Amino acid sequence: MIRLEKINKSFGRLRVLRDVSLEVQRGEVVCVIGPSGAGKSTLLRCINHLEGIDSGTIYIEGTPVYRFTRDGRPMVDPDHRIEELRSQVGMVFQSFNLFPHFTALENIMMAPIHVRRESRDDVRRRALALLVKVGLSDKVHAYPHELSGGQQQRVAIARALAMQPKAMLFDEVTSALDPELIGEVLRVMRQLAAEGMTMVVVTHEMGFARDVADRVIFMADGVVVEEGSPQQMFSAPKNDRTRQFLQSILERNAELGDEAATPPSEPRP
Amino acid sequence: MKGIWALFDFRGVPEYLPDLLKGAAITIEMTFTVMAISLVLGLIVALARVTRLRPVRAAATFYVEVMRGTPCLLQLFYIYFVLPAFGIRLAAFTAGVIGLTVNYAAYMSEVYRAGIQAVAKGQLEAAQALGMSRSLMMRLIILPQAIRIIVPPLGNHFISLFKDTSLASIVTVKELIFAGQIIAATNFQYFTIFTLIGAIYLMISYPGSLGVQYLERRMKIGYRPRRGAAPAGGPTRGAPQGAVS
């Protein structure tokens, strides 16, 4: 579904990603964890080309997102191809990024109507169904500033889903939320995972990663340090850095009085 | 108080007042004409300055720098006195409008550009992630938000343009100032006439600046929906009507 081959990416002198390779199968939920500055978000942003890469290849359903120029540097295929690929991969951001001048419904309808040129009635029906799905059927005509962070993020998820993407990317989507609002967003993500959506989730919610992920990837300093099933990663990490990282998270959560690493607001399925 | 009033000489006012009002009408007409054209031209220049096509960008930047870097008065002289040498002869009003427009369009373009660049980066990323093309993004996401940002500065430019139309008197446009000068030159009532002109300017510009303040307040409130709007909420203020509904 999504395949990354030896991705390298630098911001100036800083090498953010070093030879990162990753494959995500259809229907798989992959959680990417790691300390800040590890390159997790950059990795996600490279997948749908919000960031260009310096070398490597990204395939979405076997189609390379880049072609190579004579000097071997990756180049974007003609722009509309990128846009087409992007529209097949939904993305949800830490800061929601809803369009403030449109209502919840309009935010969701925008892209299918203008990018896909689908009929307004079909899109509207789908958008309303999505709002029901994320539990916001009473906020159809609300503007983003009238919604709480958790509600905005759920609208953002619905907006991405409205394009009927083949995969979804989640970039620390609960990090900007008040603790009591995290649960409602995670619940929607759990439901999506249960429905078989292909998901790549960059997260600090270890509880979510443990319960929902098919595979957990630990990144640090721009490399994939370790990957494995959640059971293996959380109970018996092989790498020292992974162990250290998980240890520090557990300690922090213990300090906060949370049991294990799961936020208390979130009901276990 | 009596001292001040003694300076006024209201004899003859009924005779020349119509001329002054005619001048005021020309001033207003010129303001609106220049504003309307430079709003459009300014947007085009602003878009040219943020395009990815380098030659277009360079040309637009050159235009803005030249217009901002030379006095408006010189530009008016150029259009009215120099162009005829190349066989382009323009009526005074037209020359005045063109001179002010090329100048104001440059300033407007900077205002637009500032507005476009003030739209949060996350908005662009969200639009890109949804597969929007650059032009779609500009039309649906960036400009509607930029316009909200730039209404106050645009309003201020509008008021200063209203006063700057007096520059056109130099190319013999009979706007308010020039009309007053002509009258004062015959009856020598400088104090009365120029005070009257000042009063006329104020009577027009003060409500204008109140209007700008009102808009400024409204823009600050944020995205307040209109209750009882169209079924789909309807994109409000500044949003392209019928984009989605």
Short mmCIF file of C-alpha atoms in Angstrom, two decimals:
data_model
loop_
_atom_site.label_atom_id
_atom_site.label_comp_id
_atom_site.label_asym_id
_atom_site.label_seq_id
_atom_site.Cartn_x
_atom_site.Cartn_y
_atom_site.Cartn_z
CA MET A 1 0.00 0.00 0.00
CA ILE A 2 2.65 2.48 1.12
CA ARG A 3 6.29 1.65 0.63
CA LEU A 4 9.26 3.86 1.46
CA GLU A 5 12.71 2.94 0.23
CA LYS A 6 15.79 4.50 1.75
CA ILE A 7 14.35 7.93 2.34
CA ASN A 8 16.85 10.64 3.18
CA LYS A 9 15.85 14.12 4.18
CA SER A 10 17.85 17.01 5.59
CA PHE A 11 16.89 20.45 6.77
CA GLY A 12 20.08 22.31 6.04
CA ARG A 13 22.81 20.45 7.89
CA LEU A 14 20.41 18.53 10.06
CA ARG A 15 19.75 15.04 8.77
CA VAL A 16 16.19 14.36 9.77
CA LEU A 17 15.70 11.04 8.03
CA ARG A 18 18.49 8.58 7.26
CA ASP A 19 17.82 5.69 4.93
CA VAL A 20 14.37 5.11 6.33
CA SER A 21 12.53 2.24 4.75
CA LEU A 22 9.03 1.23 5.68
CA GLU A 23 6.22 -0.80 4.25
CA VAL A 24 2.62 -0.54 5.27
CA GLN A 25 0.21 -3.26 4.16
CA ARG A 26 -3.38 -2.65 3.24
CA GLY A 27 -5.52 -2.52 6.36
CA GLU A 28 -2.53 -2.34 8.63
CA VAL A 29 -2.28 0.13 11.52
CA VAL A 30 1.29 1.24 12.08
CA CYS A 31 2.11 3.43 15.06
CA VAL A 32 5.31 5.43 15.00
CA ILE A 33 6.67 6.37 18.40
CA GLY A 34 9.85 8.03 19.56
CA PRO A 35 11.30 11.10 21.20
CA SER A 36 10.64 14.51 19.70
CA GLY A 37 13.04 15.38 16.93
CA ALA A 38 13.23 11.74 15.86
CA GLY A 39 11.83 12.55 12.41
CA LYS A 40 8.44 10.92 12.93
CA SER A 41 6.39 13.85 11.69
CA THR A 42 8.77 14.52 8.84
CA LEU A 43 8.42 10.91 7.75
CA LEU A 44 4.66 11.29 7.66
CA ARG A 45 4.85 14.58 5.81
CA CYS A 46 7.16 13.07 3.22
CA ILE A 47 4.65 10.32 2.45
CA ASN A 48 2.21 12.80 0.94
CA HIS A 49 4.89 15.19 -0.13
CA LEU A 50 4.28 18.09 2.19
CA GLU A 51 8.05 17.82 2.43
CA GLY A 52 10.24 16.90 -0.51
CA ILE A 53 12.84 14.24 0.02
CA ASP A 54 16.52 14.33 -0.86
CA SER A 55 16.79 10.75 -2.03
CA GLY A 56 14.85 7.53 -1.93
CA THR A 57 11.55 6.44 -3.40
CA ILE A 58 8.03 6.53 -2.10
CA TYR A 59 5.43 4.22 -3.60
CA ILE A 60 1.73 4.56 -3.06
CA GLU A 61 0.03 1.40 -4.29
CA GLY A 62 3.04 0.58 -6.39
CA THR A 63 3.12 4.00 -8.08
CA PRO A 64 6.27 5.95 -7.34
CA VAL A 65 5.57 9.47 -6.14
CA TYR A 66 8.88 10.61 -7.59
CA ARG A 67 10.72 10.18 -10.81
CA PHE A 68 14.42 10.70 -10.97
CA THR A 69 16.25 13.34 -12.90
CA ARG A 70 19.56 12.80 -14.62
CA ASP A 71 21.61 13.86 -11.62
CA GLY A 72 19.83 11.30 -9.50
CA ARG A 73 17.86 13.75 -7.37
CA PRO A 74 14.25 12.87 -6.81
CA MET A 75 11.85 15.13 -8.61
CA VAL A 76 8.18 15.45 -8.23
CA ASP A 77 6.23 14.03 -11.10
CA PRO A 78 4.18 16.66 -12.88
CA ASP A 79 2.17 18.41 -10.21
CA HIS A 80 -1.26 17.00 -10.83
CA ARG A 81 0.06 13.54 -10.19
CA ILE A 82 1.20 14.57 -6.74
CA GLU A 83 -2.17 16.11 -6.08
CA GLU A 84 -3.86 12.94 -7.23
CA LEU A 85 -1.73 10.85 -4.90
CA ARG A 86 -2.30 13.23 -2.05
CA SER A 87 -6.01 13.02 -2.48
CA GLN A 88 -5.76 9.25 -1.99
CA VAL A 89 -3.93 9.59 1.30
CA GLY A 90 -5.77 11.48 4.02
CA MET A 91 -3.85 13.45 6.59
CA VAL A 92 -4.83 14.78 9.99
CA PHE A 93 -2.66 17.36 11.73
CA GLN A 94 -1.76 18.16 15.29
CA SER A 95 -3.23 21.65 14.93
CA PHE A 96 -6.48 20.53 13.19
CA ASN A 97 -6.13 23.15 10.42
CA LEU A 98 -9.82 23.35 9.72
CA PHE A 99 -10.75 26.14 7.34
CA PRO A 100 -12.07 28.82 9.72
CA HIS A 101 -14.32 30.50 7.17
CA PHE A 102 -16.35 27.38 6.47
CA THR A 103 -18.72 25.38 8.64
CA ALA A 104 -17.98 21.81 9.70
CA LEU A 105 -20.08 20.50 6.82
CA GLU A 106 -18.46 22.82 4.29
CA ASN A 107 -14.99 21.86 5.51
CA ILE A 108 -15.82 18.25 4.76
CA MET A 109 -17.50 18.91 1.40
CA MET A 110 -14.84 21.26 0.04
CA ALA A 111 -12.31 18.81 -1.39
CA PRO A 112 -14.62 16.16 -2.88
CA ILE A 113 -16.55 18.88 -4.71
CA HIS A 114 -13.66 20.98 -5.94
CA VAL A 115 -10.85 18.44 -6.26
CA ARG A 116 -12.82 15.35 -7.30
CA ARG A 117 -15.65 17.30 -8.92
CA GLU A 118 -18.23 14.99 -7.42
CA SER A 119 -21.88 15.95 -7.33
CA ARG A 120 -22.84 18.23 -4.48
CA ASP A 121 -25.76 16.06 -3.37
CA ASP A 122 -23.68 12.89 -3.12
CA VAL A 123 -20.94 14.67 -1.26
CA ARG A 124 -23.40 16.29 1.10
CA ARG A 125 -24.96 12.96 1.94
CA ARG A 126 -21.57 11.44 2.55
CA ALA A 127 -20.41 14.40 4.63
CA LEU A 128 -23.47 14.22 6.85
CA ALA A 129 -22.93 10.49 7.33
CA LEU A 130 -19.30 11.18 8.29
CA LEU A 131 -20.37 13.75 10.84
CA VAL A 132 -22.67 11.15 12.37
CA LYS A 133 -19.81 8.70 12.38
CA VAL A 134 -17.52 11.04 14.30
CA GLY A 135 -20.35 11.90 16.67
CA LEU A 136 -20.96 15.47 15.55
CA SER A 137 -24.33 15.29 13.87
CA ASP A 138 -25.43 18.25 16.00
CA LYS A 139 -22.53 20.43 14.83
CA VAL A 140 -23.16 20.35 11.09
CA HIS A 141 -23.39 24.11 10.70
CA ALA A 142 -20.95 25.08 13.42
CA TYR A 143 -17.87 27.06 12.54
CA PRO A 144 -14.50 25.76 13.76
CA HIS A 145 -14.18 28.46 16.40
CA GLU A 146 -17.43 27.29 17.94
CA LEU A 147 -16.05 23.78 18.43
CA SER A 148 -13.79 22.38 21.10
CA GLY A 149 -10.37 21.06 20.11
CA GLY A 150 -11.60 17.49 20.21
CA GLN A 151 -14.60 18.34 18.05
CA GLN A 152 -12.42 20.21 15.57
CA GLN A 153 -10.09 17.27 15.31
CA ARG A 154 -13.00 14.92 14.67
CA VAL A 155 -14.22 17.21 11.90
CA ALA A 156 -10.68 17.17 10.49
CA ILE A 157 -10.76 13.37 10.45
CA ALA A 158 -14.12 13.44 8.70
CA ARG A 159 -12.75 15.95 6.20
CA ALA A 160 -9.89 13.62 5.32
CA LEU A 161 -12.24 10.62 5.12
CA ALA A 162 -14.56 12.47 2.75
CA MET A 163 -11.97 12.00 0.01
CA GLN A 164 -12.37 8.24 0.53
CA PRO A 165 -8.64 7.81 1.00
CA LYS A 166 -6.89 4.49 0.71
CA ALA A 167 -4.79 5.32 3.75
CA MET A 168 -4.79 7.84 6.56
CA LEU A 169 -1.85 9.60 8.16
CA PHE A 170 -2.21 10.92 11.71
CA ASP A 171 0.40 13.40 12.89
CA GLU A 172 0.27 13.64 16.69
CA VAL A 173 -3.41 14.40 16.41
CA THR A 174 -4.04 14.43 20.15
CA SER A 175 -0.97 16.39 21.24
CA ALA A 176 -2.68 19.78 21.09
CA LEU A 177 -5.76 18.62 22.95
CA ASP A 178 -6.78 19.06 26.55
CA PRO A 179 -6.46 15.69 28.31
CA GLU A 180 -10.20 15.23 28.70
CA LEU A 181 -10.72 15.62 24.94
CA ILE A 182 -8.16 13.05 23.85
CA GLY A 183 -10.45 10.10 24.40
CA GLU A 184 -13.13 11.19 21.94
CA VAL A 185 -10.58 11.52 19.13
CA LEU A 186 -8.91 8.21 19.90
CA ARG A 187 -12.29 6.54 19.93
CA VAL A 188 -12.90 7.65 16.34
CA MET A 189 -9.46 6.38 15.36
CA ARG A 190 -10.08 3.02 17.01
CA GLN A 191 -13.29 2.70 15.08
CA LEU A 192 -11.50 3.47 11.83
CA ALA A 193 -8.86 0.88 12.60
CA ALA A 194 -11.55 -1.66 13.37
CA GLU A 195 -13.11 -0.96 9.97
CA GLY A 196 -9.86 -1.91 8.29
CA MET A 197 -8.50 1.49 7.33
CA THR A 198 -4.80 1.55 6.54
CA MET A 199 -3.30 3.95 9.07
CA VAL A 200 0.07 5.40 9.90
CA VAL A 201 -0.14 7.05 13.30
CA VAL A 202 2.56 9.18 14.86
CA THR A 203 1.59 9.31 18.50
CA HIS A 204 2.58 9.71 22.10
CA GLU A 205 -0.47 7.77 23.24
CA MET A 206 1.18 4.50 24.19
CA GLY A 207 -2.14 3.01 25.26
CA PHE A 208 -3.52 3.56 21.79
CA ALA A 209 -0.40 2.13 20.16
CA ARG A 210 -0.52 -0.96 22.36
CA ASP A 211 -4.19 -1.66 21.82
CA VAL A 212 -4.71 -0.72 18.21
CA ALA A 213 -1.43 -1.01 16.31
CA ASP A 214 -0.61 -4.06 14.24
CA ARG A 215 2.97 -2.91 14.29
CA VAL A 216 4.88 -0.35 16.33
CA ILE A 217 7.89 1.47 14.98
CA PHE A 218 10.35 3.20 17.26
CA MET A 219 12.29 6.04 15.67
CA ALA A 220 15.15 8.11 17.05
CA ASP A 221 17.57 10.51 15.38
CA GLY A 222 16.12 9.95 11.95
CA VAL A 223 16.41 6.18 11.86
CA VAL A 224 14.05 3.31 12.52
CA VAL A 225 15.61 1.83 15.65
CA GLU A 226 13.27 -1.04 16.20
CA GLU A 227 9.96 -2.34 15.02
CA GLY A 228 7.70 -5.12 16.06
CA SER A 229 4.31 -6.13 17.34
CA PRO A 230 2.98 -3.99 20.17
CA GLN A 231 3.29 -6.91 22.60
CA GLN A 232 6.92 -7.39 21.78
CA MET A 233 7.72 -3.66 21.68
CA PHE A 234 6.05 -2.78 24.95
CA SER A 235 6.90 -5.86 26.98
CA ALA A 236 10.27 -6.90 25.62
CA PRO A 237 11.94 -4.19 23.56
CA LYS A 238 15.24 -5.43 22.16
CA ASN A 239 16.98 -2.12 21.76
CA ASP A 240 18.33 -0.09 24.67
CA ARG A 241 17.06 3.17 23.28
CA THR A 242 13.56 1.79 22.90
CA ARG A 243 13.67 0.54 26.47
CA GLN A 244 14.90 3.91 27.73
CA PHE A 245 12.24 5.78 25.84
CA LEU A 246 9.39 3.57 27.04
CA GLN A 247 10.76 3.67 30.57
CA SER A 248 10.73 7.46 30.62
CA ILE A 249 7.20 7.57 29.28
CA LEU A 250 6.01 5.09 31.88
CA GLU A 251 7.67 7.09 34.63
CA ARG A 252 6.10 10.30 33.43
CA ASN A 253 2.69 8.71 33.31
CA ALA A 254 3.20 7.27 36.77
CA GLU A 255 4.03 10.74 38.03
CA LEU A 256 0.87 12.05 36.49
CA GLY A 257 -0.99 9.34 38.31
CA ASP A 258 -2.10 7.57 35.17
CA GLU A 259 -2.30 3.84 35.30
CA ALA A 260 0.08 2.35 32.75
CA ALA A 261 0.25 4.57 29.71
CA THR A 262 -3.39 4.87 28.93
CA PRO A 263 -5.21 8.11 29.50
CA PRO A 264 -7.98 7.46 31.99
CA SER A 265 -10.57 9.25 29.88
CA GLU A 266 -10.43 6.62 27.23
CA PRO A 267 -12.69 3.61 27.62
CA ARG A 268 -11.09 0.30 26.72
CA PRO A 269 -12.93 -1.51 23.98
CA MET B 1 -14.72 83.78 19.09
CA LYS B 2 -15.75 86.95 17.33
CA GLY B 3 -12.17 87.37 16.14
CA ILE B 4 -12.22 84.11 14.24
CA TRP B 5 -15.58 84.71 12.65
CA ALA B 6 -14.42 88.11 11.47
CA LEU B 7 -11.94 86.32 9.22
CA PHE B 8 -14.74 84.64 7.30
CA ASP B 9 -16.31 86.36 4.41
CA PHE B 10 -19.41 84.54 3.35
CA ARG B 11 -20.37 86.95 0.63
CA GLY B 12 -20.48 85.17 -2.67
CA VAL B 13 -20.74 81.70 -1.15
CA PRO B 14 -24.06 80.96 -2.90
CA GLU B 15 -22.41 81.79 -6.24
CA TYR B 16 -19.32 79.60 -5.91
CA LEU B 17 -20.60 76.81 -3.66
CA PRO B 18 -21.99 74.85 -6.63
CA ASP B 19 -18.53 74.95 -8.21
CA LEU B 20 -16.98 73.60 -5.01
CA LEU B 21 -19.57 70.84 -4.78
CA LYS B 22 -18.93 69.96 -8.40
CA GLY B 23 -15.26 69.70 -7.47
CA ALA B 24 -16.15 67.49 -4.53
CA ALA B 25 -18.17 65.28 -6.85
CA ILE B 26 -15.18 64.89 -9.14
CA THR B 27 -12.99 64.05 -6.13
CA ILE B 28 -15.41 61.35 -5.06
CA GLU B 29 -15.82 59.99 -8.56
CA MET B 30 -12.08 59.83 -8.95
CA THR B 31 -11.62 58.12 -5.58
CA PHE B 32 -14.07 55.36 -6.41
CA THR B 33 -12.79 54.87 -9.95
CA VAL B 34 -9.17 54.62 -8.83
CA MET B 35 -10.06 52.39 -5.89
CA ALA B 36 -12.09 49.98 -8.00
CA ILE B 37 -9.41 49.59 -10.65
CA SER B 38 -6.51 49.38 -8.24
CA LEU B 39 -8.29 46.74 -6.14
CA VAL B 40 -8.39 44.51 -9.22
CA LEU B 41 -5.00 45.49 -10.59
CA GLY B 42 -3.44 45.21 -7.12
CA LEU B 43 -4.73 41.66 -6.75
CA ILE B 44 -3.31 40.70 -10.12
CA VAL B 45 0.07 42.20 -9.22
CA ALA B 46 -0.01 40.49 -5.81
CA LEU B 47 -0.73 37.11 -7.40
CA ALA B 48 2.07 37.77 -9.88
CA ARG B 49 4.40 38.41 -6.97
CA VAL B 50 3.67 35.07 -5.33
CA THR B 51 3.61 32.95 -8.48
CA ARG B 52 6.23 30.33 -9.15
CA LEU B 53 7.05 31.80 -12.58
CA ARG B 54 10.19 33.75 -11.98
CA PRO B 55 9.99 36.26 -14.89
CA VAL B 56 6.42 37.18 -13.94
CA ARG B 57 7.46 37.60 -10.35
CA ALA B 58 10.42 39.78 -11.31
CA ALA B 59 8.28 42.01 -13.53
CA ALA B 60 5.71 42.50 -10.79
CA THR B 61 8.39 43.30 -8.23
CA PHE B 62 9.96 45.82 -10.61
CA TYR B 63 6.60 47.48 -11.13
CA VAL B 64 5.92 47.77 -7.41
CA GLU B 65 9.37 49.11 -6.62
CA VAL B 66 9.25 51.75 -9.36
CA MET B 67 5.79 52.94 -8.37
CA ARG B 68 6.58 53.05 -4.68
CA GLY B 69 9.99 54.58 -5.21
CA THR B 70 8.92 57.58 -7.27
CA PRO B 71 6.53 60.38 -6.29
CA CYS B 72 2.96 60.07 -7.44
CA LEU B 73 3.22 63.65 -8.63
CA LEU B 74 6.02 62.70 -11.01
CA GLN B 75 3.96 59.80 -12.34
CA LEU B 76 1.09 62.20 -13.03
CA PHE B 77 3.42 64.62 -14.80
CA TYR B 78 4.75 61.78 -16.86
CA ILE B 79 1.36 60.64 -17.99
CA TYR B 80 -0.01 64.08 -18.71
CA PHE B 81 3.02 65.91 -20.08
CA VAL B 82 5.43 63.26 -21.36
CA LEU B 83 3.12 60.74 -23.00
CA PRO B 84 1.76 63.29 -25.52
CA ALA B 85 5.28 63.40 -26.97
CA PHE B 86 4.70 59.75 -27.90
CA GLY B 87 1.33 60.59 -29.39
CA ILE B 88 -0.71 59.53 -26.35
CA ARG B 89 -2.92 62.43 -25.42
CA LEU B 90 -5.23 61.88 -22.49
CA ALA B 91 -8.02 63.95 -20.99
CA ALA B 92 -7.11 65.44 -17.60
CA PHE B 93 -9.48 63.17 -15.65
CA THR B 94 -8.25 60.04 -17.43
CA ALA B 95 -4.63 61.00 -16.88
CA GLY B 96 -5.36 61.63 -13.22
CA VAL B 97 -7.11 58.29 -12.83
CA ILE B 98 -4.31 56.40 -14.55
CA GLY B 99 -1.60 58.16 -12.57
CA LEU B 100 -3.23 57.48 -9.23
CA THR B 101 -4.21 53.94 -10.21
CA VAL B 102 -0.74 52.77 -11.20
CA ASN B 103 0.49 54.14 -7.90
CA TYR B 104 -2.24 52.78 -5.70
CA ALA B 105 -2.30 49.40 -7.40
CA ALA B 106 1.31 48.99 -6.29
CA TYR B 107 0.40 49.74 -2.68
CA MET B 108 -2.71 47.56 -2.83
CA SER B 109 -0.65 44.68 -4.16
CA GLU B 110 1.59 44.93 -1.12
CA VAL B 111 -1.44 44.89 1.14
CA TYR B 112 -2.83 41.81 -0.63
CA ARG B 113 0.54 40.12 -0.50
CA ALA B 114 0.86 40.74 3.22
CA GLY B 115 -2.63 39.29 3.66
CA ILE B 116 -1.87 36.22 1.57
CA GLN B 117 1.31 35.57 3.48
CA ALA B 118 -0.41 36.09 6.81
CA VAL B 119 -2.69 33.09 6.26
CA ALA B 120 -1.49 30.32 8.57
CA LYS B 121 0.84 27.78 7.01
CA GLY B 122 -1.27 24.95 8.37
CA GLN B 123 -4.11 26.09 6.14
CA LEU B 124 -1.98 25.56 3.05
CA GLU B 125 -0.83 22.18 4.26
CA ALA B 126 -4.37 21.07 4.98
CA ALA B 127 -5.45 22.21 1.53
CA GLN B 128 -2.47 20.50 -0.10
CA ALA B 129 -3.10 17.31 1.82
CA LEU B 130 -6.63 17.30 0.41
CA GLY B 131 -5.14 17.36 -3.08
CA MET B 132 -6.00 20.95 -3.92
CA SER B 133 -4.08 22.61 -6.72
CA ARG B 134 -2.41 25.95 -6.12
CA SER B 135 -5.12 27.91 -7.86
CA LEU B 136 -7.91 26.12 -6.03
CA MET B 137 -6.13 26.70 -2.76
CA MET B 138 -5.73 30.39 -3.53
CA ARG B 139 -9.36 30.82 -4.49
CA LEU B 140 -11.07 28.76 -1.79
CA ILE B 141 -8.77 28.89 1.18
CA ILE B 142 -6.18 31.66 1.03
CA LEU B 143 -7.92 34.67 -0.52
CA PRO B 144 -11.12 34.46 1.53
CA GLN B 145 -9.01 34.47 4.69
CA ALA B 146 -6.56 37.07 3.38
CA ILE B 147 -9.39 39.47 2.57
CA ARG B 148 -10.55 39.40 6.17
CA ILE B 149 -7.04 40.31 7.23
CA ILE B 150 -6.60 43.18 4.80
CA VAL B 151 -9.92 44.99 5.08
CA PRO B 152 -8.64 47.45 7.71
CA PRO B 153 -5.45 48.43 5.84
CA LEU B 154 -7.41 48.65 2.59
CA GLY B 155 -9.84 51.03 4.29
CA ASN B 156 -7.00 53.26 5.37
CA HIS B 157 -5.62 53.36 1.86
CA PHE B 158 -9.08 54.24 0.62
CA ILE B 159 -9.20 57.30 2.87
CA SER B 160 -5.72 58.42 1.99
CA LEU B 161 -6.55 57.99 -1.69
CA PHE B 162 -9.55 60.26 -1.19
CA LYS B 163 -7.17 63.01 -0.10
CA ASP B 164 -4.48 62.13 -2.65
CA THR B 165 -6.87 62.81 -5.51
CA SER B 166 -5.96 66.44 -4.88
CA LEU B 167 -2.65 65.63 -6.59
CA ALA B 168 -4.59 65.40 -9.83
CA SER B 169 -5.15 69.15 -9.66
CA ILE B 170 -1.60 69.41 -10.97
CA VAL B 171 -2.75 67.94 -14.28
CA THR B 172 -5.73 70.33 -14.35
CA VAL B 173 -8.42 67.98 -13.05
CA LYS B 174 -11.06 70.28 -11.56
CA GLU B 175 -11.43 68.36 -8.31
CA LEU B 176 -12.19 70.03 -5.02
CA ILE B 177 -8.82 71.71 -4.40
CA PHE B 178 -8.40 72.98 -7.92
CA ALA B 179 -11.97 74.26 -8.03
CA GLY B 180 -11.28 76.18 -4.82
CA GLN B 181 -8.05 77.61 -6.15
CA ILE B 182 -9.80 78.94 -9.22
CA ILE B 183 -12.47 80.66 -7.13
CA ALA B 184 -10.00 82.05 -4.58
CA ALA B 185 -7.87 83.46 -7.38
CA THR B 186 -10.77 85.64 -8.47
CA ASN B 187 -12.29 86.77 -5.15
CA PHE B 188 -9.23 86.48 -2.85
CA GLN B 189 -11.28 84.93 -0.04
CA TYR B 190 -8.55 82.36 0.63
CA PHE B 191 -9.34 81.84 4.29
CA THR B 192 -13.03 81.22 3.79
CA ILE B 193 -12.67 79.03 0.73
CA PHE B 194 -9.83 76.84 1.95
CA THR B 195 -11.55 76.40 5.32
CA LEU B 196 -14.71 75.46 3.52
CA ILE B 197 -12.79 72.96 1.42
CA GLY B 198 -11.25 71.47 4.54
CA ALA B 199 -14.71 71.12 6.03
CA ILE B 200 -15.99 69.39 2.91
CA TYR B 201 -13.08 66.91 2.97
CA LEU B 202 -13.72 66.18 6.63
CA MET B 203 -17.44 65.75 6.14
CA ILE B 204 -16.71 63.01 3.64
CA SER B 205 -13.64 61.38 5.16
CA TYR B 206 -14.76 61.26 8.78
CA PRO B 207 -17.75 59.00 8.11
CA GLY B 208 -15.38 56.99 5.93
CA SER B 209 -12.95 56.47 8.75
CA LEU B 210 -15.80 55.55 11.10
CA GLY B 211 -16.76 52.96 8.50
CA VAL B 212 -13.24 51.59 8.50
CA GLN B 213 -13.23 51.37 12.28
CA TYR B 214 -16.51 49.51 12.16
CA LEU B 215 -15.13 47.03 9.65
CA GLU B 216 -12.01 46.62 11.74
CA ARG B 217 -14.09 45.73 14.77
CA ARG B 218 -16.16 43.28 12.82
CA MET B 219 -13.09 41.57 11.39
CA LYS B 220 -11.61 41.16 14.85
CA ILE B 221 -14.64 39.38 16.18
CA GLY B 222 -13.65 36.36 14.15
CA TYR B 223 -15.72 33.95 12.24
CA ARG B 224 -19.07 34.49 13.72
CA PRO B 225 -21.74 32.63 11.82
CA ARG B 226 -24.89 34.33 10.77
CA ARG B 227 -27.72 32.78 12.67
CA GLY B 228 -30.55 31.63 10.51
CA ALA B 229 -28.40 31.70 7.39
CA ALA B 230 -28.98 29.45 4.39
CA PRO B 231 -29.53 25.75 5.18
CA ALA B 232 -25.89 24.83 4.65
CA GLY B 233 -24.74 27.73 6.76
CA GLY B 234 -23.66 29.55 3.63
CA PRO B 235 -20.10 30.82 3.39
CA THR B 236 -20.27 34.17 5.11
CA ARG B 237 -18.39 37.39 4.66
CA GLY B 238 -15.52 37.32 2.27
CA ALA B 239 -15.95 33.72 1.30
CA PRO B 240 -16.72 33.06 -2.33
CA GLN B 241 -20.46 32.76 -2.41
CA GLY B 242 -21.74 29.40 -3.45
CA ALA B 243 -18.39 27.70 -2.98
CA VAL B 244 -20.20 25.08 -0.97
CA SER B 245 -23.71 25.14 0.25
#
